[in-house]
């Protein structure tokens, strides 16, 4: 207990004692002196206890307390405040001393007159410390109100907050630097890849002998693999840097999943695998979200399943899950050891511990991050030797007006499916059952013949993978038993080799992976499929024949602004093969001069990153000139290796009409020229 507090306490006690004595003197009858003395002692003890509680409370909650009169003179100081100045509390009474303030922080004035301030003081020991003070008015004198100031040391909190702010600032600076690095790396890696893949495409369009064609296809395949690796690394880096923005636009998730499965089908069939798709009937397909990232999730999962599966197949299913949807990818691969599943979605991890598989192990890590960004969940289940299943739930809401598709009724038809198939046959049976049909699946020709002889089926679906002789026997038996519709299941590679289905006894065919609408069309209106052209058959079989050159727009004039000579040569040759006349500019200034002096042009392809005047500024100046002169706007298409959403937005804001990423897809050029020709 400080001396000042004791003095004040004793003064209060004396005053109260005097009041008690006066009160007692006025009362009747007169209280004996001994009783009065005992009452006074009890009262003094109560006052002392109250004063002690107040002292403990103050010292527990504050470190420095000082009270000053209207002239700034100290009327009370605690031990903690006196210690800051290196003196005793009584030595401060009447003085105006105060610790040196070297920095002021936050300040707040409350409505009740209380003021909160933060100050950095220099105590007597010379080590600066932060204090948070509460100032409030107290009972004063003729000189004005007294001010009570109570403070606590908050050095640790202030320094921690400042360290956090500094760390955040450094992290933000690092993210900006990382984003710039990503943009540079993306451009510098994609630019040579554009030359490699583009030149490979040009070579494949020339007359090559089989050996040369094999070599060219080999380095094109390697280039695509390298491009996939670059994309994976860049995507992961964007996510880590927090630079991945998700779109919120309506898209058809059923059409997206069908497209991905058909895209991956050749890769699976090259390995002798089947890939099948099952779409739920009660799913509202139109959703709001980022279609590109949903596609990336599915490509990663289904692509991994194909890569690690050696026999059997891959099954992809899409179903409703609450307000969102569920994507499931199953396979008959080697499976994943149970102890590796918890770390499967970590960076640089794969299904097993060996180095026998290609890839960085970033695919599943990227997939998990994308799913989490969409507030979804992903899980893996696997049994070694039997395969794996990945389930992704994405809570993407249905778009306004979205409705589930109507499924035709096939009741009460009976359909026999004969296929040694892990996914396609069960998926077909599931689809038929939901439509009201009774579906029976057997896995051999002999079992199929037995089933036909015992039950009157309305339709037969037989897989050609059972063998030509077996399926022909099945077709003949079905015809003998009066089956109304016989369909043959073919892979795209089988279509040309198998020939006309009618010649084998079938009414029509289904191409794997089977689309639901194709299944219903064949079963509801069985008829021979029209013969396809030779060009279609060639494209389906995947043979690497030279692609006939299409003259998209003879005489069309194209301005090409590209600083890289290899990419310029590639685009020039591709455009000239399409009949276009190309004027090449090596930078933005040359492009502006060509547009003014050698125009008009029908199309301008402008690289975004060029030395000197870049593509964005070139587009702005071209648009400004058109606005001044009233000239017809030139169709501007941006060429860039930076494919982020912010890059597309920047190109659009600069005045570009289109956007072509590098490596340049040469097959996109005819459509650009055709569109300009139609507009003309």
XYZ file of C-alpha atoms in Angstrom, residues 168-566:
399
model
C 1.855 -9.572 -44.210
C 3.478 -6.807 -46.232
C 6.422 -9.054 -47.070
C 4.058 -11.879 -48.034
C 2.049 -9.577 -50.299
C 5.247 -8.342 -51.922
C 6.372 -11.931 -52.390
C 3.024 -12.800 -53.981
C 3.348 -9.892 -56.387
C 6.868 -11.005 -57.261
C 5.679 -14.593 -57.657
C 2.877 -13.489 -59.971
C 5.337 -11.572 -62.128
C 7.622 -14.569 -62.140
C 4.737 -16.831 -63.190
C 3.808 -14.532 -66.037
C 7.400 -14.436 -67.247
C 7.966 -18.185 -66.895
C 4.648 -18.962 -68.573
C 5.557 -16.804 -71.549
C 9.134 -18.021 -71.832
C 8.162 -21.709 -71.621
C 5.103 -21.559 -73.845
C 6.845 -19.566 -76.575
C 9.320 -22.325 -77.581
C 6.612 -24.952 -77.018
C 4.467 -23.067 -79.501
C 7.226 -23.452 -82.061
C 7.757 -27.147 -81.323
C 4.112 -28.192 -81.427
C 3.201 -25.857 -84.260
C 6.031 -27.022 -86.485
C 5.118 -30.627 -85.707
C 1.573 -29.946 -86.912
C 2.898 -28.327 -90.082
C 5.196 -31.284 -90.714
C 2.368 -33.778 -90.252
C 0.429 -31.944 -92.962
C 3.212 -32.667 -95.468
C 4.058 -35.874 -97.320
C 6.078 -38.011 -94.902
C 7.050 -41.633 -95.110
C 5.862 -43.861 -92.208
C 9.171 -43.660 -90.343
C 9.305 -39.866 -90.552
C 5.681 -39.611 -89.436
C 6.441 -41.785 -86.406
C 9.321 -39.516 -85.394
C 7.283 -36.322 -85.813
C 4.359 -37.733 -83.815
C 6.830 -38.775 -81.108
C 8.225 -35.300 -80.575
C 4.730 -33.773 -80.805
C 3.598 -36.187 -78.061
C 6.621 -35.256 -75.958
C 5.889 -31.565 -76.498
C 2.313 -32.014 -75.325
C 3.549 -33.873 -72.256
C 5.903 -31.001 -71.477
C 3.072 -28.530 -71.969
C 0.932 -30.491 -69.500
C 3.765 -30.430 -66.983
C 4.208 -26.668 -67.385
C 0.470 -26.088 -66.970
C 0.400 -28.207 -63.808
C 3.298 -26.355 -62.205
C 1.897 -22.961 -63.134
C -1.578 -23.832 -61.856
C -0.167 -24.994 -58.544
C 1.924 -21.849 -58.244
C -1.094 -19.649 -58.988
C -3.087 -21.368 -56.276
C -0.218 -21.023 -53.795
C 0.101 -17.334 -54.636
C -3.638 -16.790 -54.194
C -3.918 -15.645 -57.810
C -6.545 -18.156 -58.915
C -9.949 -16.531 -59.358
C -13.048 -18.635 -59.929
C -15.772 -17.685 -62.384
C -19.465 -17.811 -61.485
C -21.210 -18.402 -64.811
C -23.946 -20.827 -65.910
C -22.711 -24.028 -67.573
C -24.088 -27.473 -68.424
C -22.282 -29.904 -66.146
C -23.714 -32.971 -67.923
C -22.427 -31.783 -71.308
C -19.084 -30.917 -69.701
C -18.667 -34.414 -68.232
C -19.691 -36.059 -71.507
C -17.146 -33.946 -73.358
C -14.322 -34.872 -70.987
C -15.100 -38.601 -71.182
C -15.149 -38.481 -74.973
C -11.933 -36.474 -74.997
C -10.182 -39.110 -72.882
C -11.711 -42.092 -74.701
C -8.938 -42.401 -77.354
C -6.288 -42.391 -74.640
C -8.087 -45.175 -72.770
C -8.776 -47.212 -75.898
C -5.127 -46.945 -76.962
C -4.343 -48.910 -73.774
C -7.106 -51.434 -74.395
C -9.255 -49.931 -71.608
C -12.892 -48.962 -71.700
C -14.175 -45.696 -70.319
C -17.883 -45.321 -69.556
C -20.204 -42.616 -68.284
C -23.411 -42.682 -66.244
C -25.505 -39.522 -65.833
C -28.286 -39.387 -63.251
C -31.759 -38.523 -64.552
C -32.803 -36.320 -61.623
C -29.870 -33.916 -61.937
C -30.451 -30.284 -62.931
C -27.539 -29.991 -65.337
C -27.353 -26.199 -65.600
C -25.101 -24.970 -62.778
C -23.396 -21.737 -61.764
C -19.635 -21.958 -61.289
C -16.290 -22.160 -63.054
C -16.690 -24.674 -65.890
C -12.979 -24.654 -66.778
C -11.944 -25.609 -63.252
C -14.606 -28.317 -62.967
C -13.309 -29.713 -66.257
C -9.752 -29.583 -64.888
C -10.796 -31.532 -61.781
C -12.398 -34.273 -63.881
C -9.545 -34.440 -66.393
C -7.042 -34.811 -63.546
C -8.979 -37.621 -61.852
C -10.009 -39.540 -64.967
C -6.603 -38.996 -66.596
C -4.877 -40.431 -63.530
C -7.228 -43.414 -63.568
C -6.344 -44.147 -67.195
C -2.628 -43.664 -66.556
C -2.435 -46.092 -63.639
C -4.895 -48.720 -64.922
C -3.491 -51.506 -67.092
C -6.522 -53.741 -67.608
C -10.266 -53.285 -67.277
C -11.522 -49.748 -67.448
C -12.564 -46.453 -65.931
C -16.085 -45.436 -64.911
C -17.257 -41.846 -64.510
C -20.635 -41.027 -62.964
C -22.478 -37.785 -62.250
C -25.282 -37.653 -59.694
C -27.141 -35.180 -57.519
C -25.846 -34.487 -54.021
C -28.005 -32.121 -51.972
C -28.063 -28.765 -53.752
C -24.847 -29.642 -55.617
C -23.613 -32.647 -57.530
C -21.364 -35.662 -57.045
C -18.614 -36.718 -59.451
C -17.269 -40.249 -59.043
C -14.290 -41.690 -60.919
C -13.655 -45.428 -60.468
C -11.057 -47.704 -62.005
C -9.856 -51.305 -61.999
C -6.229 -50.304 -61.463
C -3.694 -51.642 -58.968
C -5.205 -49.749 -56.050
C -3.545 -47.544 -53.457
C -2.097 -48.794 -50.168
C -4.243 -47.668 -47.261
C -1.370 -45.905 -45.510
C -0.792 -43.666 -48.542
C -4.354 -42.419 -48.908
C -4.013 -39.680 -46.204
C -1.051 -38.127 -48.055
C -2.393 -38.761 -51.550
C -3.513 -35.165 -52.052
C -0.240 -33.656 -50.863
C 2.240 -32.070 -53.261
C 4.538 -34.389 -55.234
C 2.788 -37.540 -53.999
C 1.533 -40.435 -56.131
C -0.410 -43.614 -55.550
C 2.648 -45.649 -54.646
C 6.107 -44.953 -53.320
C 7.962 -45.925 -56.471
C 9.432 -43.670 -59.149
C 8.074 -45.834 -61.954
C 5.324 -43.410 -62.956
C 5.700 -40.224 -64.947
C 4.480 -36.892 -63.633
C 5.165 -34.506 -60.800
C 2.478 -35.687 -58.408
C 0.841 -32.260 -58.528
C -2.411 -33.315 -60.228
C -4.240 -34.463 -57.100
C -2.808 -31.608 -55.031
C -4.179 -29.108 -57.554
C -7.479 -30.985 -57.673
C -7.867 -30.829 -53.883
C -7.100 -27.104 -53.822
C -9.640 -26.428 -56.584
C -12.305 -28.479 -54.810
C -11.669 -26.649 -51.548
C -11.831 -23.277 -53.317
C -15.332 -24.286 -54.453
C -16.243 -25.247 -50.856
C -16.465 -28.885 -51.917
C -15.045 -32.140 -50.598
C -12.931 -34.880 -52.145
C -12.191 -38.342 -50.833
C -10.469 -41.484 -52.060
C -11.217 -45.129 -51.379
C -9.094 -47.956 -52.634
C -8.387 -51.644 -52.318
C -5.008 -52.928 -53.419
C -5.438 -55.208 -56.409
C -9.047 -54.169 -57.061
C -8.966 -50.484 -57.956
C -9.770 -47.034 -56.605
C -12.678 -44.615 -56.425
C -12.521 -40.836 -56.065
C -15.629 -38.912 -54.995
C -15.940 -35.148 -55.430
C -18.918 -33.215 -54.071
C -19.240 -29.657 -55.412
C -21.999 -27.484 -53.909
C -22.463 -25.428 -57.085
C -26.031 -24.106 -57.176
C -28.437 -24.749 -60.023
C -28.932 -21.854 -62.419
C -32.251 -20.038 -62.534
C -34.791 -22.098 -64.416
C -32.625 -25.240 -64.459
C -34.587 -28.470 -64.627
C -33.722 -32.148 -64.716
C -33.911 -33.861 -68.102
C -36.877 -35.991 -69.108
C -36.054 -39.650 -69.704
C -38.046 -41.634 -72.281
C -39.912 -44.614 -70.881
C -38.798 -48.063 -72.035
C -41.252 -50.031 -69.879
C -41.900 -52.934 -70.119
C -39.057 -53.822 -72.482
C -36.508 -56.485 -71.665
C -32.925 -55.860 -72.814
C -30.045 -58.365 -72.823
C -26.528 -56.914 -72.535
C -23.691 -59.293 -73.414
C -20.321 -57.767 -72.511
C -17.286 -58.636 -70.420
C -17.233 -55.073 -69.184
C -16.456 -53.611 -65.741
C -18.332 -50.324 -66.297
C -20.019 -49.877 -69.676
C -22.403 -52.836 -69.309
C -23.416 -52.040 -65.684
C -23.869 -48.361 -66.563
C -26.107 -49.281 -69.526
C -28.153 -51.587 -67.311
C -28.499 -48.857 -64.665
C -29.658 -46.363 -67.280
C -32.176 -48.803 -68.772
C -33.557 -49.710 -65.347
C -34.163 -46.045 -64.523
C -36.157 -45.844 -67.763
C -38.406 -48.695 -66.779
C -36.765 -51.470 -68.796
C -35.661 -54.817 -67.360
C -31.949 -55.200 -68.115
C -29.967 -58.440 -67.838
C -26.147 -58.427 -68.049
C -24.064 -61.525 -68.895
C -20.334 -61.555 -69.523
C -19.886 -64.223 -72.213
C -21.369 -65.226 -75.552
C -22.331 -68.653 -74.206
C -24.265 -67.087 -71.325
C -25.905 -64.738 -73.805
C -27.048 -67.611 -76.032
C -28.486 -69.393 -73.032
C -30.353 -66.261 -71.942
C -31.804 -65.737 -75.422
C -33.112 -69.272 -75.510
C -34.855 -68.927 -72.154
C -36.363 -65.389 -72.143
C -38.147 -63.340 -74.794
C -36.021 -60.184 -75.003
C -36.999 -57.058 -76.905
C -33.427 -55.914 -77.556
C -29.881 -57.239 -77.593
C -26.716 -55.203 -77.006
C -23.505 -57.163 -77.695
C -19.934 -55.909 -77.244
C -17.618 -56.528 -80.181
C -14.748 -57.133 -77.749
C -16.224 -60.641 -77.308
C -14.978 -61.440 -80.830
C -16.531 -61.160 -84.280
C -17.591 -64.801 -84.422
C -19.246 -64.631 -81.001
C -21.230 -61.469 -81.684
C -22.397 -62.756 -85.074
C -23.687 -65.898 -83.386
C -25.516 -63.751 -80.860
C -27.077 -61.628 -83.616
C -28.223 -64.720 -85.498
C -29.736 -66.288 -82.385
C -31.475 -63.000 -81.522
C -33.024 -62.868 -84.986
C -34.150 -66.488 -84.660
C -35.740 -65.746 -81.275
C -37.614 -62.728 -82.616
C -35.614 -59.995 -80.854
C -36.783 -56.735 -82.410
C -33.581 -54.687 -82.057
C -29.976 -55.921 -82.044
C -27.172 -53.439 -81.406
C -23.403 -53.906 -81.543
C -21.118 -52.007 -79.120
C -18.051 -50.644 -80.941
C -15.079 -48.521 -80.020
C -14.275 -45.698 -82.466
C -11.344 -47.774 -83.722
C -13.695 -50.716 -84.430
C -16.166 -48.741 -86.530
C -14.349 -48.884 -89.873
C -12.884 -52.333 -89.373
C -16.173 -53.976 -88.423
C -18.021 -52.715 -91.464
C -21.785 -52.346 -91.842
C -23.691 -53.682 -88.806
C -26.423 -55.095 -91.065
C -23.922 -57.418 -92.707
C -23.250 -58.990 -89.308
C -26.922 -59.330 -88.457
C -27.292 -56.197 -86.304
C -29.780 -53.391 -86.783
C -27.391 -50.631 -85.754
C -24.412 -49.817 -83.536
C -23.449 -47.826 -80.438
C -20.046 -46.135 -80.113
C -18.326 -46.387 -76.727
C -18.517 -44.477 -74.479
C -22.269 -44.611 -75.061
C -24.294 -41.414 -74.786
C -27.734 -41.774 -73.235
C -29.514 -40.088 -76.117
C -27.831 -42.425 -78.616
C -29.012 -45.419 -76.589
C -32.609 -44.233 -76.531
C -32.578 -43.268 -80.217
C -31.429 -46.750 -81.222
C -33.861 -48.601 -78.969
C -36.900 -46.481 -79.726
C -36.343 -46.217 -83.478
C -34.153 -49.100 -84.559
C -32.902 -48.618 -88.048
C -29.633 -49.105 -89.929
C -27.247 -46.288 -89.272
C -26.411 -44.249 -92.382
C -23.046 -44.988 -93.872
C -20.435 -42.415 -92.973
C -18.079 -40.754 -95.352
C -14.533 -41.949 -95.789
C -13.270 -38.768 -94.176
C -15.337 -39.435 -91.063
C -14.130 -42.998 -90.856
C -10.532 -41.909 -91.198
C -10.927 -39.365 -88.404
C -12.574 -41.927 -86.142
C -9.930 -44.596 -86.551
C -7.259 -42.114 -85.543
C -4.858 -43.007 -88.367
C -2.217 -40.366 -88.920
C -2.872 -39.420 -92.532
C -2.019 -35.940 -93.822
C -4.858 -33.511 -93.198
C -6.056 -31.971 -96.463
C -5.333 -28.277 -96.595
C -8.472 -26.170 -96.385
C -8.484 -22.840 -98.145
C -10.530 -20.921 -95.639
C -10.392 -17.438 -97.125
C -8.395 -16.901 -100.294
C -7.151 -13.354 -100.573
C -7.861 -12.374 -96.967
C -5.255 -9.960 -95.581
C -3.864 -10.609 -92.113
C -1.616 -8.378 -90.017
C 0.648 -10.501 -87.812
C 2.522 -8.717 -84.996
C 4.953 -11.236 -83.441
C 8.515 -10.635 -82.253
C 9.570 -14.308 -82.047
C 10.811 -15.364 -85.517
C 9.895 -19.048 -85.096
